[in-house]
Short mmCIF file of C-alpha atoms in Angstrom, two decimals:
data_model
loop_
_atom_site.label_atom_id
_atom_site.label_comp_id
_atom_site.label_asym_id
_atom_site.label_seq_id
_atom_site.Cartn_x
_atom_site.Cartn_y
_atom_site.Cartn_z
CA MET A 1 27.46 64.97 45.55
CA THR A 2 25.03 64.55 42.79
CA THR A 3 23.78 61.38 41.72
CA LEU A 4 23.05 61.13 37.98
CA VAL A 5 20.13 58.82 37.49
CA ILE A 6 19.47 57.08 33.59
CA PRO A 7 16.27 57.39 32.79
CA ALA A 8 14.21 54.25 31.84
CA ALA A 9 14.51 53.18 27.72
CA ARG A 10 11.17 54.26 26.32
CA PHE A 11 9.61 51.45 24.49
CA THR A 12 10.00 53.37 21.41
CA ASP A 13 13.77 53.51 21.51
CA LEU A 14 13.67 49.62 22.38
CA LEU A 15 11.74 49.16 18.99
CA ALA A 16 14.37 50.91 17.60
CA ALA A 17 17.24 49.28 19.13
CA GLU A 18 15.85 45.65 18.35
CA TRP A 19 15.12 46.73 14.59
CA ILE A 20 18.92 47.98 14.40
CA LYS A 21 20.08 44.50 15.62
CA LEU A 22 17.98 42.64 13.19
CA ARG A 23 18.44 44.88 10.21
CA SER A 24 22.36 45.15 10.91
CA LEU A 25 22.84 41.25 10.51
CA ARG A 26 24.04 40.49 7.01
CA SER A 27 23.15 36.91 7.58
CA THR A 28 19.03 38.05 8.19
CA TYR A 29 19.42 39.78 4.34
CA TRP A 30 21.01 36.49 3.39
CA ALA A 31 18.53 34.20 4.83
CA LEU A 32 15.22 36.42 4.20
CA GLY A 33 16.18 36.92 0.63
CA ALA A 34 17.36 33.55 -0.80
CA GLY A 35 14.64 32.37 1.27
CA ALA A 36 11.76 34.37 -0.58
CA LEU A 37 13.40 33.46 -4.08
CA ALA A 38 13.45 30.11 -3.08
CA LEU A 39 9.51 29.61 -2.16
CA ILE A 40 8.25 31.94 -5.19
CA ALA A 41 10.72 29.33 -7.85
CA PHE A 42 9.30 26.43 -5.57
CA ASN A 43 5.62 27.14 -5.96
CA ALA A 44 6.23 28.86 -9.88
CA ASN A 45 7.51 25.18 -10.73
CA ALA A 46 4.29 23.51 -9.63
CA ALA A 47 2.35 25.84 -11.66
CA ARG A 48 4.80 25.05 -14.24
CA ALA A 49 4.41 21.26 -13.97
CA ASP A 50 0.43 21.83 -14.31
CA TYR A 51 0.66 23.83 -17.17
CA VAL A 52 2.64 21.43 -19.01
CA ASN A 53 0.76 18.59 -18.17
CA TYR A 54 -2.83 20.42 -18.13
CA PRO A 55 -3.97 18.56 -21.56
CA HIS A 56 -3.24 15.12 -20.46
CA TYR A 57 -5.27 15.74 -17.13
CA GLY A 58 -8.83 13.77 -17.20
CA GLY A 59 -11.96 16.01 -17.93
CA PRO A 60 -13.16 16.20 -14.12
CA ILE A 61 -9.78 17.89 -13.18
CA GLN A 62 -9.95 20.35 -16.25
CA ARG A 63 -13.66 21.24 -15.36
CA GLU A 64 -12.40 22.02 -11.61
CA PHE A 65 -8.94 23.06 -11.89
CA ALA A 66 -9.71 26.36 -9.95
CA TYR A 67 -9.23 24.14 -6.97
CA TRP A 68 -5.75 22.84 -8.37
CA ALA A 69 -4.30 26.55 -9.27
CA LEU A 70 -5.16 27.74 -5.66
CA ARG A 71 -3.07 24.59 -4.38
CA ASP A 72 -0.43 25.85 -6.60
CA ALA A 73 -0.30 29.60 -5.35
CA PHE A 74 1.09 28.12 -2.01
CA THR A 75 1.85 24.81 -2.11
CA ALA A 76 2.66 22.57 1.01
CA GLY A 77 5.89 21.76 0.07
CA ALA A 78 6.51 25.73 -0.09
CA ALA A 79 4.93 25.91 3.74
CA MET A 80 7.32 23.36 5.11
CA MET A 81 10.31 25.58 3.80
CA LEU A 82 8.69 28.54 5.24
CA VAL A 83 8.18 26.82 8.41
CA LEU A 84 11.42 25.76 8.87
CA ALA A 85 13.28 29.33 7.60
CA CYS A 86 10.97 31.41 9.78
CA ALA A 87 11.45 29.45 13.14
CA GLY A 88 15.27 29.74 12.40
CA ILE A 89 14.99 33.42 12.06
CA GLY A 90 12.85 33.46 15.39
CA ALA A 91 15.57 31.46 17.53
CA ILE A 92 18.44 33.30 16.05
CA THR A 93 17.11 36.52 17.30
CA VAL A 94 17.24 35.31 21.17
CA VAL A 95 19.97 32.30 20.56
CA GLY A 96 22.49 34.29 18.78
CA GLU A 97 22.79 37.12 21.70
CA TYR A 98 22.93 34.54 24.31
CA GLY A 99 25.78 32.58 22.28
CA THR A 100 27.99 35.89 21.77
CA GLY A 101 27.26 36.88 25.06
CA LEU A 102 25.86 40.08 23.84
CA ILE A 103 23.25 39.37 25.97
CA ARG A 104 24.64 40.76 29.32
CA THR A 105 25.45 43.72 27.82
CA THR A 106 21.83 44.34 26.53
CA PHE A 107 20.43 43.48 30.07
CA THR A 108 22.78 45.86 31.70
CA ALA A 109 21.79 48.54 29.56
CA VAL A 110 17.98 47.97 29.79
CA PRO A 111 17.20 46.16 33.38
CA ASP A 112 13.68 45.63 32.04
CA ARG A 113 13.86 42.52 30.13
CA ARG A 114 10.44 42.15 29.71
CA ALA A 115 10.08 45.46 27.91
CA LEU A 116 12.91 44.42 26.10
CA MET A 117 11.65 41.26 25.11
CA ALA A 118 8.18 42.52 24.40
CA ALA A 119 9.96 45.07 22.01
CA LYS A 120 11.82 41.99 20.04
CA VAL A 121 8.75 40.22 20.06
CA VAL A 122 6.68 43.00 18.33
CA VAL A 123 9.82 43.74 15.85
CA VAL A 124 10.45 40.08 14.60
CA ALA A 125 6.07 39.97 14.47
CA THR A 126 6.32 42.96 12.32
CA VAL A 127 9.16 41.89 10.05
CA MET A 128 7.82 38.20 9.49
CA THR A 129 4.36 39.45 8.72
CA VAL A 130 5.54 41.95 6.20
CA TYR A 131 8.07 38.81 5.06
CA GLY A 132 5.35 36.54 4.68
CA ALA A 133 3.09 38.72 2.59
CA VAL A 134 5.72 39.88 0.13
CA VAL A 135 6.73 36.25 -0.30
CA ALA A 136 2.78 34.77 -0.35
CA GLY A 137 1.59 37.57 -2.49
CA ALA A 138 4.75 37.25 -4.79
CA SER A 139 4.13 33.66 -5.01
CA TYR A 140 0.25 34.05 -5.52
CA ALA A 141 0.95 36.53 -8.64
CA THR A 142 3.55 34.42 -10.14
CA THR A 143 2.05 30.90 -10.25
CA GLN A 144 -1.46 32.63 -11.78
CA ALA A 145 0.43 34.48 -14.21
CA VAL A 146 2.38 31.37 -15.48
CA LEU A 147 -1.50 29.41 -15.10
CA ASP A 148 -2.61 32.38 -17.37
CA GLY A 149 -0.75 31.03 -20.24
CA ARG A 150 -3.71 28.45 -20.66
CA GLY A 151 -6.24 30.40 -19.15
CA LEU A 152 -6.34 29.09 -15.87
CA GLY A 153 -4.93 31.53 -13.75
CA VAL A 154 -7.70 32.78 -10.62
CA PRO A 155 -7.78 36.44 -10.14
CA ILE A 156 -7.50 37.23 -6.46
CA SER A 157 -11.12 38.05 -6.32
CA HIS A 158 -12.20 34.24 -6.49
CA PRO A 159 -13.77 32.58 -3.75
CA GLY A 160 -11.11 31.41 -0.90
CA ALA A 161 -7.88 33.48 -3.25
CA TRP A 162 -7.56 36.11 -0.19
CA ARG A 163 -7.63 33.17 2.51
CA VAL A 164 -4.97 31.48 0.87
CA VAL A 165 -2.79 34.50 0.80
CA VAL A 166 -3.32 35.46 4.12
CA ALA A 167 -2.92 32.14 5.75
CA SER A 168 0.42 31.64 4.07
CA ALA A 169 1.45 35.09 5.02
CA LEU A 170 0.54 34.69 8.57
CA LEU A 171 2.34 31.32 8.91
CA ALA A 172 5.66 33.42 9.14
CA PRO A 173 5.24 35.56 11.71
CA VAL A 174 3.40 32.44 13.70
CA CYS A 175 6.25 30.31 13.04
CA ALA A 176 9.11 32.94 13.96
CA LEU A 177 7.55 33.27 17.15
CA VAL A 178 7.55 29.78 17.87
CA GLY A 179 11.25 29.57 17.45
CA MET A 180 11.76 32.60 19.62
CA GLY A 181 10.06 30.78 22.39
CA ALA A 182 11.71 27.83 21.94
CA GLY A 183 15.01 29.60 22.01
CA ALA A 184 14.21 31.38 24.77
CA LEU A 185 13.68 28.06 26.68
CA ILE A 186 16.71 26.18 25.43
CA ARG A 187 19.55 28.80 24.54
CA HIS A 188 21.30 26.31 22.17
CA SER A 189 20.95 27.20 18.53
CA ALA A 190 21.42 23.31 17.57
CA THR A 191 18.74 22.29 20.18
CA THR A 192 16.34 24.76 19.32
CA MET A 193 16.10 23.91 15.60
CA VAL A 194 15.71 20.04 16.30
CA LEU A 195 13.22 20.98 18.95
CA THR A 196 11.11 23.43 16.47
CA THR A 197 11.46 21.03 13.46
CA VAL A 198 10.46 18.20 15.53
CA VAL A 199 6.88 20.20 16.77
CA LEU A 200 6.01 22.34 13.70
CA LEU A 201 7.27 19.92 10.86
CA LEU A 202 7.24 16.05 12.13
CA LEU A 203 4.88 15.99 14.90
CA PRO A 204 2.07 16.64 12.21
CA SER A 205 3.29 13.90 9.99
CA PHE A 206 3.21 11.49 12.81
CA VAL A 207 -0.25 12.04 14.54
CA THR A 208 -2.90 10.33 12.77
CA GLU A 209 -6.45 11.11 12.57
CA ARG A 210 -7.95 8.09 13.36
CA TYR A 211 -9.09 8.94 16.62
CA HIS A 212 -10.55 12.10 17.87
CA TRP A 213 -8.31 13.40 20.25
CA THR A 214 -5.30 12.62 18.02
CA ALA A 215 -7.46 14.54 15.42
CA CYS A 216 -7.56 16.90 17.97
CA VAL A 217 -3.93 17.38 18.46
CA ARG A 218 -3.22 17.28 14.67
CA ASN A 219 -5.76 20.35 14.19
CA ALA A 220 -4.07 22.12 16.82
CA LEU A 221 -0.66 21.89 15.25
CA PRO A 222 0.36 25.04 12.89
CA LEU A 223 0.98 23.38 9.65
CA ASN A 224 -2.32 21.86 10.13
CA ALA A 225 -4.22 24.49 10.55
CA TRP A 226 -2.53 26.44 7.47
CA SER A 227 -3.42 23.51 5.38
CA ARG A 228 -7.17 23.80 6.66
CA LEU A 229 -7.12 27.37 5.84
CA VAL A 230 -5.88 27.04 2.23
CA ASP A 231 -7.82 23.82 1.46
CA ILE A 232 -10.75 25.63 -0.46
CA GLY A 233 -12.30 22.61 -1.30
CA TYR A 234 -12.14 21.10 2.53
CA GLY A 235 -14.54 17.94 2.70
CA ASP A 236 -16.43 18.87 -0.38
CA HIS A 237 -14.03 18.55 -3.36
CA PRO A 238 -14.27 15.17 -5.32
CA PHE A 239 -10.65 14.77 -5.26
CA THR A 240 -10.30 14.75 -1.57
CA LEU A 241 -11.37 12.54 1.20
CA ALA A 242 -13.99 14.17 3.71
CA PRO A 243 -12.06 14.18 7.11
CA ARG A 244 -13.49 11.65 9.73
CA TYR A 245 -13.05 14.60 12.48
CA PRO A 246 -13.16 18.04 10.76
CA THR A 247 -11.90 21.31 11.93
CA THR A 248 -13.26 24.89 10.97
CA VAL A 249 -11.77 27.82 9.52
CA ALA A 250 -12.41 29.68 12.55
CA GLY A 251 -10.45 26.75 14.31
CA GLY A 252 -7.59 27.39 11.86
CA TRP A 253 -7.40 31.24 12.74
CA VAL A 254 -7.68 30.42 16.48
CA VAL A 255 -4.90 28.27 16.49
CA PHE A 256 -2.52 30.49 14.73
CA ALA A 257 -3.47 33.10 17.16
CA VAL A 258 -3.04 30.69 20.16
CA TRP A 259 0.46 29.38 19.04
CA ALA A 260 1.81 33.22 18.40
CA VAL A 261 0.63 34.47 21.79
CA VAL A 262 1.41 31.72 23.79
CA ALA A 263 4.95 31.52 22.38
CA ALA A 264 5.68 35.01 22.76
CA VAL A 265 4.33 35.15 26.61
CA VAL A 266 7.01 32.27 26.88
CA ALA A 267 9.86 34.18 25.53
CA VAL A 268 8.95 37.12 27.54
CA VAL A 269 8.49 35.51 30.83
CA VAL A 270 11.12 33.06 30.45
CA VAL A 271 14.08 35.53 29.86
CA ASP A 272 12.48 37.80 32.46
CA ARG A 273 12.65 34.85 35.17
CA ARG A 274 15.61 33.20 34.16
CA ASP A 275 19.28 34.18 35.21
CA VAL A 276 21.87 34.94 32.38
#
């Protein structure tokens, strides 16, 4: 009797399968499309408000308006919306399969859980990086076009402009991976969303900068790292207070990288070691 041996799936096959899963969900298109439009509109509205109110601003603000133009390029409110949306999308890529029971079929077809989850991480990180780049780039172009009505728009070659766009774009995959890691740990959609909301959105507001250790915790959170990266006048601008315990641009990039890598490792290791 001849025994058929099914060859192990190639990693490229796993990538293709995860891509099919992600793009075949109608909710993915709705979430990404509606989120992108909302974010761009939110930032454009901030630029429109500055466009309308510019004649009423004092001389110091008018002379330093490039600072405000870059703040309009991707606002703090839009960043919080992006964090919530991307964390939710990242979480559902894991929690959704557990909730429907599809994960059992997936593990039967692909026993190598680490390879499977690694492929899922790569697909989600890639898609959300592209998504973040589109949203951040479109927001920058739209807001500066609005401000150009008064000759106030800042070109992308302006010092710090690229950093605003890149930091805002990378916030999307970082938060999506955090959502994946939380989803792998909890495997319950509502609880996962509560946890990611608390860690990514609420905790930065509750942690004070009064003490050195709390400032270190605050600076190590993704949303605060984003704030540092997009604040072109950090510590030197006359309209902002100098931080008591300052951080650096390099530190902001490191925070992004550490959160993304740790979340990805957690997702892979937890799924590999726990039963269905």
